[in-house]
Amino acid sequence: MRPTWDIFCSVVDNYGDIGVTWRLARQLVAEHDAAVRLWVDDLLAFARLCPAADVRVAQQSLQGVDVRQWPAPWLPVEAADVVIEAFACELPTAYVAAMARRARPSLWLNLEYLSAEDWVGGCHGLPSMQSTGLQKFFFFPGFRPETGGLLREAGLLERRRNFQQDPAARQAFLQRLGVAPLANARLISLFAYENCGLASWLDVLAAGCQPTHMLVPEGRVLGDVQAWLGVRSLTVGSLEVRGALTVQVLPFVTQDDYDRLLWSCDFNAVRGEDSFVRAQWAGRPLLWHIYEQQENVHLEKLEAFLALYTQGLSPAAGATLTALWQAWNHGEGVGESWLALQQAWPELAEHAEAWSLEQASQTDLAEALVEFYLNWL
Ligand code: TRH
């Protein structure tokens, strides 16, 4: 019998919650022969990542995943063997009761947000007793072996490498998006939240000697791009040139195409959680716009990641990368830090590849979840 999995996703904002759970659901089906239901409370957000989705239906099968509109009020169903509440979303009370009623109660996992902080390893896999008598386990993704790892599909790095070694594949992909960069242009993708530091970065790119082609998928940062360009509107397909800088607005593409976009670029500005991880798998230098949290908790997470990521770098390269990431996340001095970083470019490029290989030598998140379940049985 195929093990059954229920993944519950409540979309808080943006695309990270659904991005992670949709990716995980697909991988469990494709690589672990699991029967997966993905319960999502916002099909519109889901449809952005998976345009084949029909937002009007309560149930549909997509890439082998049984995608369900999370109904409100809840309609009783049988509980699955493994239940994942993503990012501490609250499960329906009746569903929790159904988990407890089973002959062998469900394995209940809370999939947490990604963090490189030290304490994560110590908390990964810890149980917490619930009033129903069920135990809930905390499952932490992470960058170290004592965590649950990162989402990484089988063969991902090989696919990425083949693509990056095949200029015709890259060109065909970019052409499909309507992108035709100059031969010597540096290609940058920009996926970020609103950022008042953007203007100084665009200033130095426009004033630079090397052409830069910046690709901006539709999203929250467009307002800042538009303000810097001084244009009335920016829509998908807009292309503006200022000095050495070309800015082009792209549509929001599927997750697989977004991977190809990251693989195609020389440098990727990413945000949140899932695009941040995907940019690491791209093996190219990156810039992370971390999701802002109350009381600046996010800045500790940023530092924790930087401390880990810069370990393999020379002090000078580590310092320039840290300065750029700090500037970006504080919204000031980005242009200056970008210029300072240029000297370290070859080292950063090499390090990005080495980092992706090192991370890929660890157990991936889906595999770690399956192992956790098998050990728990
Ligand atoms: O959208 P995000 O800002 O999501 C955030 C974070 O996950 C944050 O931790 C969380 O607390 C908050 O949401 C609620 O960034 P993230 O995580 O990178 O998710 C974006 C998803 O969108 C990711 O799966 C990649 C995908 N994507 C596409 O599929 N196509 C695109 O064109 C782009 C730009 C992104």
PDB file of C-alpha atoms in Angstrom, residues 77-290:
ATOM      1  CA  VAL A  77     -12.061  13.053   5.579  1.00  0.00           C
ATOM      2  CA  GLU A  78      -9.952  10.106   6.674  1.00  0.00           C
ATOM      3  CA  ALA A  79      -6.630  11.165   8.092  1.00  0.00           C
ATOM      4  CA  ALA A  80      -3.440  10.220   6.239  1.00  0.00           C
ATOM      5  CA  ASP A  81      -0.462   8.160   7.440  1.00  0.00           C
ATOM      6  CA  VAL A  82       1.696  11.272   7.533  1.00  0.00           C
ATOM      7  CA  VAL A  83       0.350  14.752   8.110  1.00  0.00           C
ATOM      8  CA  ILE A  84       2.399  17.862   7.484  1.00  0.00           C
ATOM      9  CA  GLU A  85       1.219  21.167   8.816  1.00  0.00           C
ATOM     10  CA  ALA A  86       3.347  23.594   6.925  1.00  0.00           C
ATOM     11  CA  PHE A  87       4.756  26.559   8.801  1.00  0.00           C
ATOM     12  CA  ALA A  88       2.605  26.013  11.879  1.00  0.00           C
ATOM     13  CA  CYS A  89      -0.713  26.465  10.089  1.00  0.00           C
ATOM     14  CA  GLU A  90      -3.583  25.305  12.265  1.00  0.00           C
ATOM     15  CA  LEU A  91      -5.127  21.957  11.347  1.00  0.00           C
ATOM     16  CA  PRO A  92      -8.917  21.595  11.497  1.00  0.00           C
ATOM     17  CA  THR A  93      -9.916  20.229  14.928  1.00  0.00           C
ATOM     18  CA  ALA A  94     -12.022  17.491  13.349  1.00  0.00           C
ATOM     19  CA  TYR A  95      -9.066  16.409  11.256  1.00  0.00           C
ATOM     20  CA  VAL A  96      -6.801  16.164  14.318  1.00  0.00           C
ATOM     21  CA  ALA A  97      -9.463  14.033  15.987  1.00  0.00           C
ATOM     22  CA  ALA A  98      -9.467  11.795  12.899  1.00  0.00           C
ATOM     23  CA  MET A  99      -5.681  11.464  13.161  1.00  0.00           C
ATOM     24  CA  ALA A 100      -5.973  10.307  16.760  1.00  0.00           C
ATOM     25  CA  ARG A 101      -8.817   7.872  15.967  1.00  0.00           C
ATOM     26  CA  ARG A 102      -6.831   5.820  13.475  1.00  0.00           C
ATOM     27  CA  ALA A 103      -5.712   2.303  14.482  1.00  0.00           C
ATOM     28  CA  ARG A 104      -2.160   3.604  14.101  1.00  0.00           C
ATOM     29  CA  PRO A 105      -2.338   7.342  14.671  1.00  0.00           C
ATOM     30  CA  SER A 106      -0.947   9.581  11.949  1.00  0.00           C
ATOM     31  CA  LEU A 107       2.600  10.891  12.136  1.00  0.00           C
ATOM     32  CA  TRP A 108       2.139  14.625  12.714  1.00  0.00           C
ATOM     33  CA  LEU A 109       4.887  16.925  11.525  1.00  0.00           C
ATOM     34  CA  ASN A 110       5.180  20.656  11.670  1.00  0.00           C
ATOM     35  CA  LEU A 111       7.392  21.731   8.796  1.00  0.00           C
ATOM     36  CA  GLU A 112       9.172  24.866   9.951  1.00  0.00           C
ATOM     37  CA  TYR A 113      10.657  27.820   8.095  1.00  0.00           C
ATOM     38  CA  LEU A 114      14.232  27.588   6.904  1.00  0.00           C
ATOM     39  CA  SER A 115      16.965  29.039   9.073  1.00  0.00           C
ATOM     40  CA  ALA A 116      20.731  28.633   9.337  1.00  0.00           C
ATOM     41  CA  GLU A 117      20.737  29.463  13.049  1.00  0.00           C
ATOM     42  CA  ASP A 118      22.661  27.129  15.369  1.00  0.00           C
ATOM     43  CA  TRP A 119      19.719  26.174  17.576  1.00  0.00           C
ATOM     44  CA  VAL A 120      17.833  24.639  14.638  1.00  0.00           C
ATOM     45  CA  GLY A 121      19.849  21.405  14.706  1.00  0.00           C
ATOM     46  CA  GLY A 122      19.033  20.903  18.389  1.00  0.00           C
ATOM     47  CA  CYS A 123      15.295  21.334  17.866  1.00  0.00           C
ATOM     48  CA  HIS A 124      14.954  19.370  14.658  1.00  0.00           C
ATOM     49  CA  GLY A 125      12.860  16.252  15.170  1.00  0.00           C
ATOM     50  CA  LEU A 126      11.789  17.072  18.728  1.00  0.00           C
ATOM     51  CA  PRO A 127       8.296  15.934  19.741  1.00  0.00           C
ATOM     52  CA  SER A 128       5.693  17.975  21.553  1.00  0.00           C
ATOM     53  CA  MET A 129       2.762  16.301  23.308  1.00  0.00           C
ATOM     54  CA  GLN A 130      -0.666  17.584  22.222  1.00  0.00           C
ATOM     55  CA  SER A 131      -3.899  17.587  24.205  1.00  0.00           C
ATOM     56  CA  THR A 132      -5.276  14.866  21.925  1.00  0.00           C
ATOM     57  CA  GLY A 133      -2.557  12.505  23.124  1.00  0.00           C
ATOM     58  CA  LEU A 134      -0.840  12.764  19.756  1.00  0.00           C
ATOM     59  CA  GLN A 135       2.752  13.836  19.452  1.00  0.00           C
ATOM     60  CA  LYS A 136       3.665  16.551  17.014  1.00  0.00           C
ATOM     61  CA  PHE A 137       7.237  16.613  15.714  1.00  0.00           C
ATOM     62  CA  PHE A 138       9.113  19.712  14.639  1.00  0.00           C
ATOM     63  CA  PHE A 139      10.815  19.280  11.328  1.00  0.00           C
ATOM     64  CA  PHE A 140      13.391  21.913  10.464  1.00  0.00           C
ATOM     65  CA  PRO A 141      14.870  22.363   7.019  1.00  0.00           C
ATOM     66  CA  GLY A 142      18.445  23.563   7.140  1.00  0.00           C
ATOM     67  CA  PHE A 143      21.951  23.640   5.794  1.00  0.00           C
ATOM     68  CA  ARG A 144      23.687  21.312   8.237  1.00  0.00           C
ATOM     69  CA  PRO A 145      23.567  17.528   8.493  1.00  0.00           C
ATOM     70  CA  GLU A 146      21.732  17.643  11.851  1.00  0.00           C
ATOM     71  CA  THR A 147      18.742  19.385  10.221  1.00  0.00           C
ATOM     72  CA  GLY A 148      16.085  18.196   7.777  1.00  0.00           C
ATOM     73  CA  GLY A 149      18.018  19.500   4.763  1.00  0.00           C
ATOM     74  CA  LEU A 150      16.785  21.402   1.721  1.00  0.00           C
ATOM     75  CA  LEU A 151      14.275  20.589  -0.972  1.00  0.00           C
ATOM     76  CA  ARG A 152      16.219  19.176  -3.910  1.00  0.00           C
ATOM     77  CA  GLU A 153      14.742  16.931  -6.561  1.00  0.00           C
ATOM     78  CA  ALA A 154      16.707  13.910  -7.786  1.00  0.00           C
ATOM     79  CA  GLY A 155      19.104  14.823 -10.592  1.00  0.00           C
ATOM     80  CA  LEU A 156      18.556  18.557 -10.130  1.00  0.00           C
ATOM     81  CA  LEU A 157      22.210  19.520 -10.203  1.00  0.00           C
ATOM     82  CA  GLU A 158      22.923  17.347 -13.219  1.00  0.00           C
ATOM     83  CA  ARG A 159      20.017  18.949 -15.083  1.00  0.00           C
ATOM     84  CA  ARG A 160      21.258  22.354 -14.072  1.00  0.00           C
ATOM     85  CA  ARG A 161      24.818  21.602 -15.157  1.00  0.00           C
ATOM     86  CA  ASN A 162      23.718  20.201 -18.519  1.00  0.00           C
ATOM     87  CA  PHE A 163      21.661  23.321 -19.126  1.00  0.00           C
ATOM     88  CA  GLN A 164      24.481  25.649 -18.149  1.00  0.00           C
ATOM     89  CA  GLN A 165      26.898  23.797 -20.414  1.00  0.00           C
ATOM     90  CA  ASP A 166      24.554  24.091 -23.370  1.00  0.00           C
ATOM     91  CA  PRO A 167      24.476  27.675 -24.680  1.00  0.00           C
ATOM     92  CA  ALA A 168      21.831  26.751 -27.273  1.00  0.00           C
ATOM     93  CA  ALA A 169      19.454  25.525 -24.550  1.00  0.00           C
ATOM     94  CA  ARG A 170      19.954  28.744 -22.619  1.00  0.00           C
ATOM     95  CA  GLN A 171      19.409  30.868 -25.698  1.00  0.00           C
ATOM     96  CA  ALA A 172      16.264  28.950 -26.667  1.00  0.00           C
ATOM     97  CA  PHE A 173      14.886  29.332 -23.141  1.00  0.00           C
ATOM     98  CA  LEU A 174      15.594  33.057 -23.024  1.00  0.00           C
ATOM     99  CA  GLN A 175      14.128  33.484 -26.477  1.00  0.00           C
ATOM    100  CA  ARG A 176      10.929  31.835 -25.317  1.00  0.00           C
ATOM    101  CA  LEU A 177      10.728  34.581 -22.666  1.00  0.00           C
ATOM    102  CA  GLY A 178      11.466  37.230 -25.280  1.00  0.00           C
ATOM    103  CA  VAL A 179      14.929  37.915 -23.844  1.00  0.00           C
ATOM    104  CA  ALA A 180      17.817  38.667 -26.195  1.00  0.00           C
ATOM    105  CA  PRO A 181      20.752  39.984 -24.173  1.00  0.00           C
ATOM    106  CA  LEU A 182      23.828  41.500 -25.785  1.00  0.00           C
ATOM    107  CA  ALA A 183      26.584  38.897 -26.139  1.00  0.00           C
ATOM    108  CA  ASN A 184      28.787  40.529 -23.467  1.00  0.00           C
ATOM    109  CA  ALA A 185      25.979  41.514 -21.092  1.00  0.00           C
ATOM    110  CA  ARG A 186      25.864  40.297 -17.545  1.00  0.00           C
ATOM    111  CA  LEU A 187      22.460  38.771 -16.924  1.00  0.00           C
ATOM    112  CA  ILE A 188      20.840  39.446 -13.553  1.00  0.00           C
ATOM    113  CA  SER A 189      17.459  38.308 -12.279  1.00  0.00           C
ATOM    114  CA  LEU A 190      15.695  40.426  -9.693  1.00  0.00           C
ATOM    115  CA  PHE A 191      13.029  38.936  -7.416  1.00  0.00           C
ATOM    116  CA  ALA A 192      12.691  41.027  -4.281  1.00  0.00           C
ATOM    117  CA  TYR A 193      10.361  42.881  -1.963  1.00  0.00           C
ATOM    118  CA  GLU A 194      10.073  46.661  -2.101  1.00  0.00           C
ATOM    119  CA  ASN A 195      13.583  47.977  -1.486  1.00  0.00           C
ATOM    120  CA  CYS A 196      14.717  51.585  -1.168  1.00  0.00           C
ATOM    121  CA  GLY A 197      18.281  50.441  -1.782  1.00  0.00           C
ATOM    122  CA  LEU A 198      17.463  49.453  -5.348  1.00  0.00           C
ATOM    123  CA  ALA A 199      17.974  52.887  -6.913  1.00  0.00           C
ATOM    124  CA  SER A 200      21.650  53.101  -5.931  1.00  0.00           C
ATOM    125  CA  TRP A 201      22.268  49.641  -7.405  1.00  0.00           C
ATOM    126  CA  LEU A 202      20.572  50.552 -10.681  1.00  0.00           C
ATOM    127  CA  ASP A 203      22.551  53.829 -10.740  1.00  0.00           C
ATOM    128  CA  VAL A 204      25.889  52.043 -10.713  1.00  0.00           C
ATOM    129  CA  LEU A 205      24.742  49.410 -13.189  1.00  0.00           C
ATOM    130  CA  ALA A 206      23.624  52.112 -15.616  1.00  0.00           C
ATOM    131  CA  ALA A 207      26.900  53.996 -15.166  1.00  0.00           C
ATOM    132  CA  GLY A 208      29.066  50.867 -15.495  1.00  0.00           C
ATOM    133  CA  CYS A 209      31.250  49.933 -18.463  1.00  0.00           C
ATOM    134  CA  GLN A 210      29.895  46.414 -18.774  1.00  0.00           C
ATOM    135  CA  PRO A 211      26.359  46.024 -20.150  1.00  0.00           C
ATOM    136  CA  THR A 212      23.895  44.547 -17.679  1.00  0.00           C
ATOM    137  CA  HIS A 213      20.566  43.010 -18.633  1.00  0.00           C
ATOM    138  CA  MET A 214      18.284  42.829 -15.645  1.00  0.00           C
ATOM    139  CA  LEU A 215      15.256  40.541 -15.749  1.00  0.00           C
ATOM    140  CA  VAL A 216      12.489  41.385 -13.330  1.00  0.00           C
ATOM    141  CA  PRO A 217       9.603  38.941 -12.933  1.00  0.00           C
ATOM    142  CA  GLU A 218       6.314  40.669 -12.144  1.00  0.00           C
ATOM    143  CA  GLY A 219       6.059  41.347  -8.459  1.00  0.00           C
ATOM    144  CA  ARG A 220       6.541  43.620  -5.495  1.00  0.00           C
ATOM    145  CA  VAL A 221       9.816  45.272  -6.525  1.00  0.00           C
ATOM    146  CA  LEU A 222       8.388  46.614  -9.782  1.00  0.00           C
ATOM    147  CA  GLY A 223       7.226  49.856  -8.150  1.00  0.00           C
ATOM    148  CA  ASP A 224      10.799  50.743  -7.180  1.00  0.00           C
ATOM    149  CA  VAL A 225      12.088  49.819 -10.622  1.00  0.00           C
ATOM    150  CA  GLN A 226       9.418  51.968 -12.194  1.00  0.00           C
ATOM    151  CA  ALA A 227      10.197  54.926  -9.938  1.00  0.00           C
ATOM    152  CA  TRP A 228      13.887  54.706 -10.824  1.00  0.00           C
ATOM    153  CA  LEU A 229      13.136  54.498 -14.529  1.00  0.00           C
ATOM    154  CA  GLY A 230      10.698  57.387 -14.246  1.00  0.00           C
ATOM    155  CA  VAL A 231       8.127  55.741 -16.488  1.00  0.00           C
ATOM    156  CA  ARG A 232       4.335  55.784 -16.210  1.00  0.00           C
ATOM    157  CA  SER A 233       3.887  52.056 -16.184  1.00  0.00           C
ATOM    158  CA  LEU A 234       5.818  48.833 -16.323  1.00  0.00           C
ATOM    159  CA  THR A 235       4.177  45.679 -17.539  1.00  0.00           C
ATOM    160  CA  VAL A 236       5.256  42.274 -18.713  1.00  0.00           C
ATOM    161  CA  GLY A 237       7.392  42.784 -21.799  1.00  0.00           C
ATOM    162  CA  SER A 238       8.447  46.344 -20.916  1.00  0.00           C
ATOM    163  CA  LEU A 239      12.057  46.931 -21.868  1.00  0.00           C
ATOM    164  CA  GLU A 240      13.927  50.085 -20.881  1.00  0.00           C
ATOM    165  CA  VAL A 241      17.536  51.064 -21.459  1.00  0.00           C
ATOM    166  CA  ARG A 242      19.441  53.502 -19.257  1.00  0.00           C
ATOM    167  CA  GLY A 243      23.151  53.764 -20.005  1.00  0.00           C
ATOM    168  CA  ALA A 244      24.707  50.304 -19.710  1.00  0.00           C
ATOM    169  CA  LEU A 245      21.615  48.888 -18.062  1.00  0.00           C
ATOM    170  CA  THR A 246      18.693  47.196 -19.795  1.00  0.00           C
ATOM    171  CA  VAL A 247      15.707  46.409 -17.608  1.00  0.00           C
ATOM    172  CA  GLN A 248      13.123  43.930 -18.841  1.00  0.00           C
ATOM    173  CA  VAL A 249       9.940  42.830 -17.113  1.00  0.00           C
ATOM    174  CA  LEU A 250       9.130  39.139 -17.320  1.00  0.00           C
ATOM    175  CA  PRO A 251       5.944  37.266 -16.592  1.00  0.00           C
ATOM    176  CA  PHE A 252       5.744  35.174 -13.433  1.00  0.00           C
ATOM    177  CA  VAL A 253       6.695  31.743 -14.784  1.00  0.00           C
ATOM    178  CA  THR A 254       6.256  28.178 -13.514  1.00  0.00           C
ATOM    179  CA  GLN A 255       8.650  26.916 -10.863  1.00  0.00           C
ATOM    180  CA  ASP A 256      10.540  24.836 -13.415  1.00  0.00           C
ATOM    181  CA  ASP A 257      10.976  27.797 -15.715  1.00  0.00           C
ATOM    182  CA  TYR A 258      12.007  29.945 -12.788  1.00  0.00           C
ATOM    183  CA  ASP A 259      14.795  27.427 -12.143  1.00  0.00           C
ATOM    184  CA  ARG A 260      15.896  27.804 -15.764  1.00  0.00           C
ATOM    185  CA  LEU A 261      15.871  31.553 -15.379  1.00  0.00           C
ATOM    186  CA  LEU A 262      18.146  31.301 -12.334  1.00  0.00           C
ATOM    187  CA  TRP A 263      20.437  28.889 -14.181  1.00  0.00           C
ATOM    188  CA  SER A 264      20.598  31.309 -17.125  1.00  0.00           C
ATOM    189  CA  CYS A 265      21.659  34.333 -15.102  1.00  0.00           C
ATOM    190  CA  ASP A 266      25.118  35.303 -13.890  1.00  0.00           C
ATOM    191  CA  PHE A 267      23.706  36.715 -10.688  1.00  0.00           C
ATOM    192  CA  ASN A 268      20.360  36.218  -8.977  1.00  0.00           C
ATOM    193  CA  ALA A 269      18.621  38.446  -6.480  1.00  0.00           C
ATOM    194  CA  VAL A 270      16.093  36.301  -4.661  1.00  0.00           C
ATOM    195  CA  ARG A 271      13.884  36.530  -1.596  1.00  0.00           C
ATOM    196  CA  GLY A 272      11.945  34.618   1.050  1.00  0.00           C
ATOM    197  CA  GLU A 273      12.698  30.949   1.274  1.00  0.00           C
ATOM    198  CA  ASP A 274      12.112  28.875  -1.828  1.00  0.00           C
ATOM    199  CA  SER A 275      13.669  31.147  -4.465  1.00  0.00           C
ATOM    200  CA  PHE A 276      16.590  31.608  -2.061  1.00  0.00           C
ATOM    201  CA  VAL A 277      17.215  27.860  -2.052  1.00  0.00           C
ATOM    202  CA  ARG A 278      16.719  27.548  -5.806  1.00  0.00           C
ATOM    203  CA  ALA A 279      19.320  30.272  -6.422  1.00  0.00           C
ATOM    204  CA  GLN A 280      21.777  28.245  -4.361  1.00  0.00           C
ATOM    205  CA  TRP A 281      21.138  25.208  -6.531  1.00  0.00           C
ATOM    206  CA  ALA A 282      21.806  27.411  -9.583  1.00  0.00           C
ATOM    207  CA  GLY A 283      25.442  27.557  -8.483  1.00  0.00           C
ATOM    208  CA  ARG A 284      25.743  31.254  -9.239  1.00  0.00           C
ATOM    209  CA  PRO A 285      26.426  34.227  -6.943  1.00  0.00           C
ATOM    210  CA  LEU A 286      23.276  35.485  -5.292  1.00  0.00           C
ATOM    211  CA  LEU A 287      21.775  38.236  -3.206  1.00  0.00           C
ATOM    212  CA  TRP A 288      19.115  37.410  -0.634  1.00  0.00           C
ATOM    213  CA  HIS A 289      16.274  39.709   0.339  1.00  0.00           C
ATOM    214  CA  ILE A 290      15.119  38.048   3.517  1.00  0.00           C
TER     215      ILE A 290
END
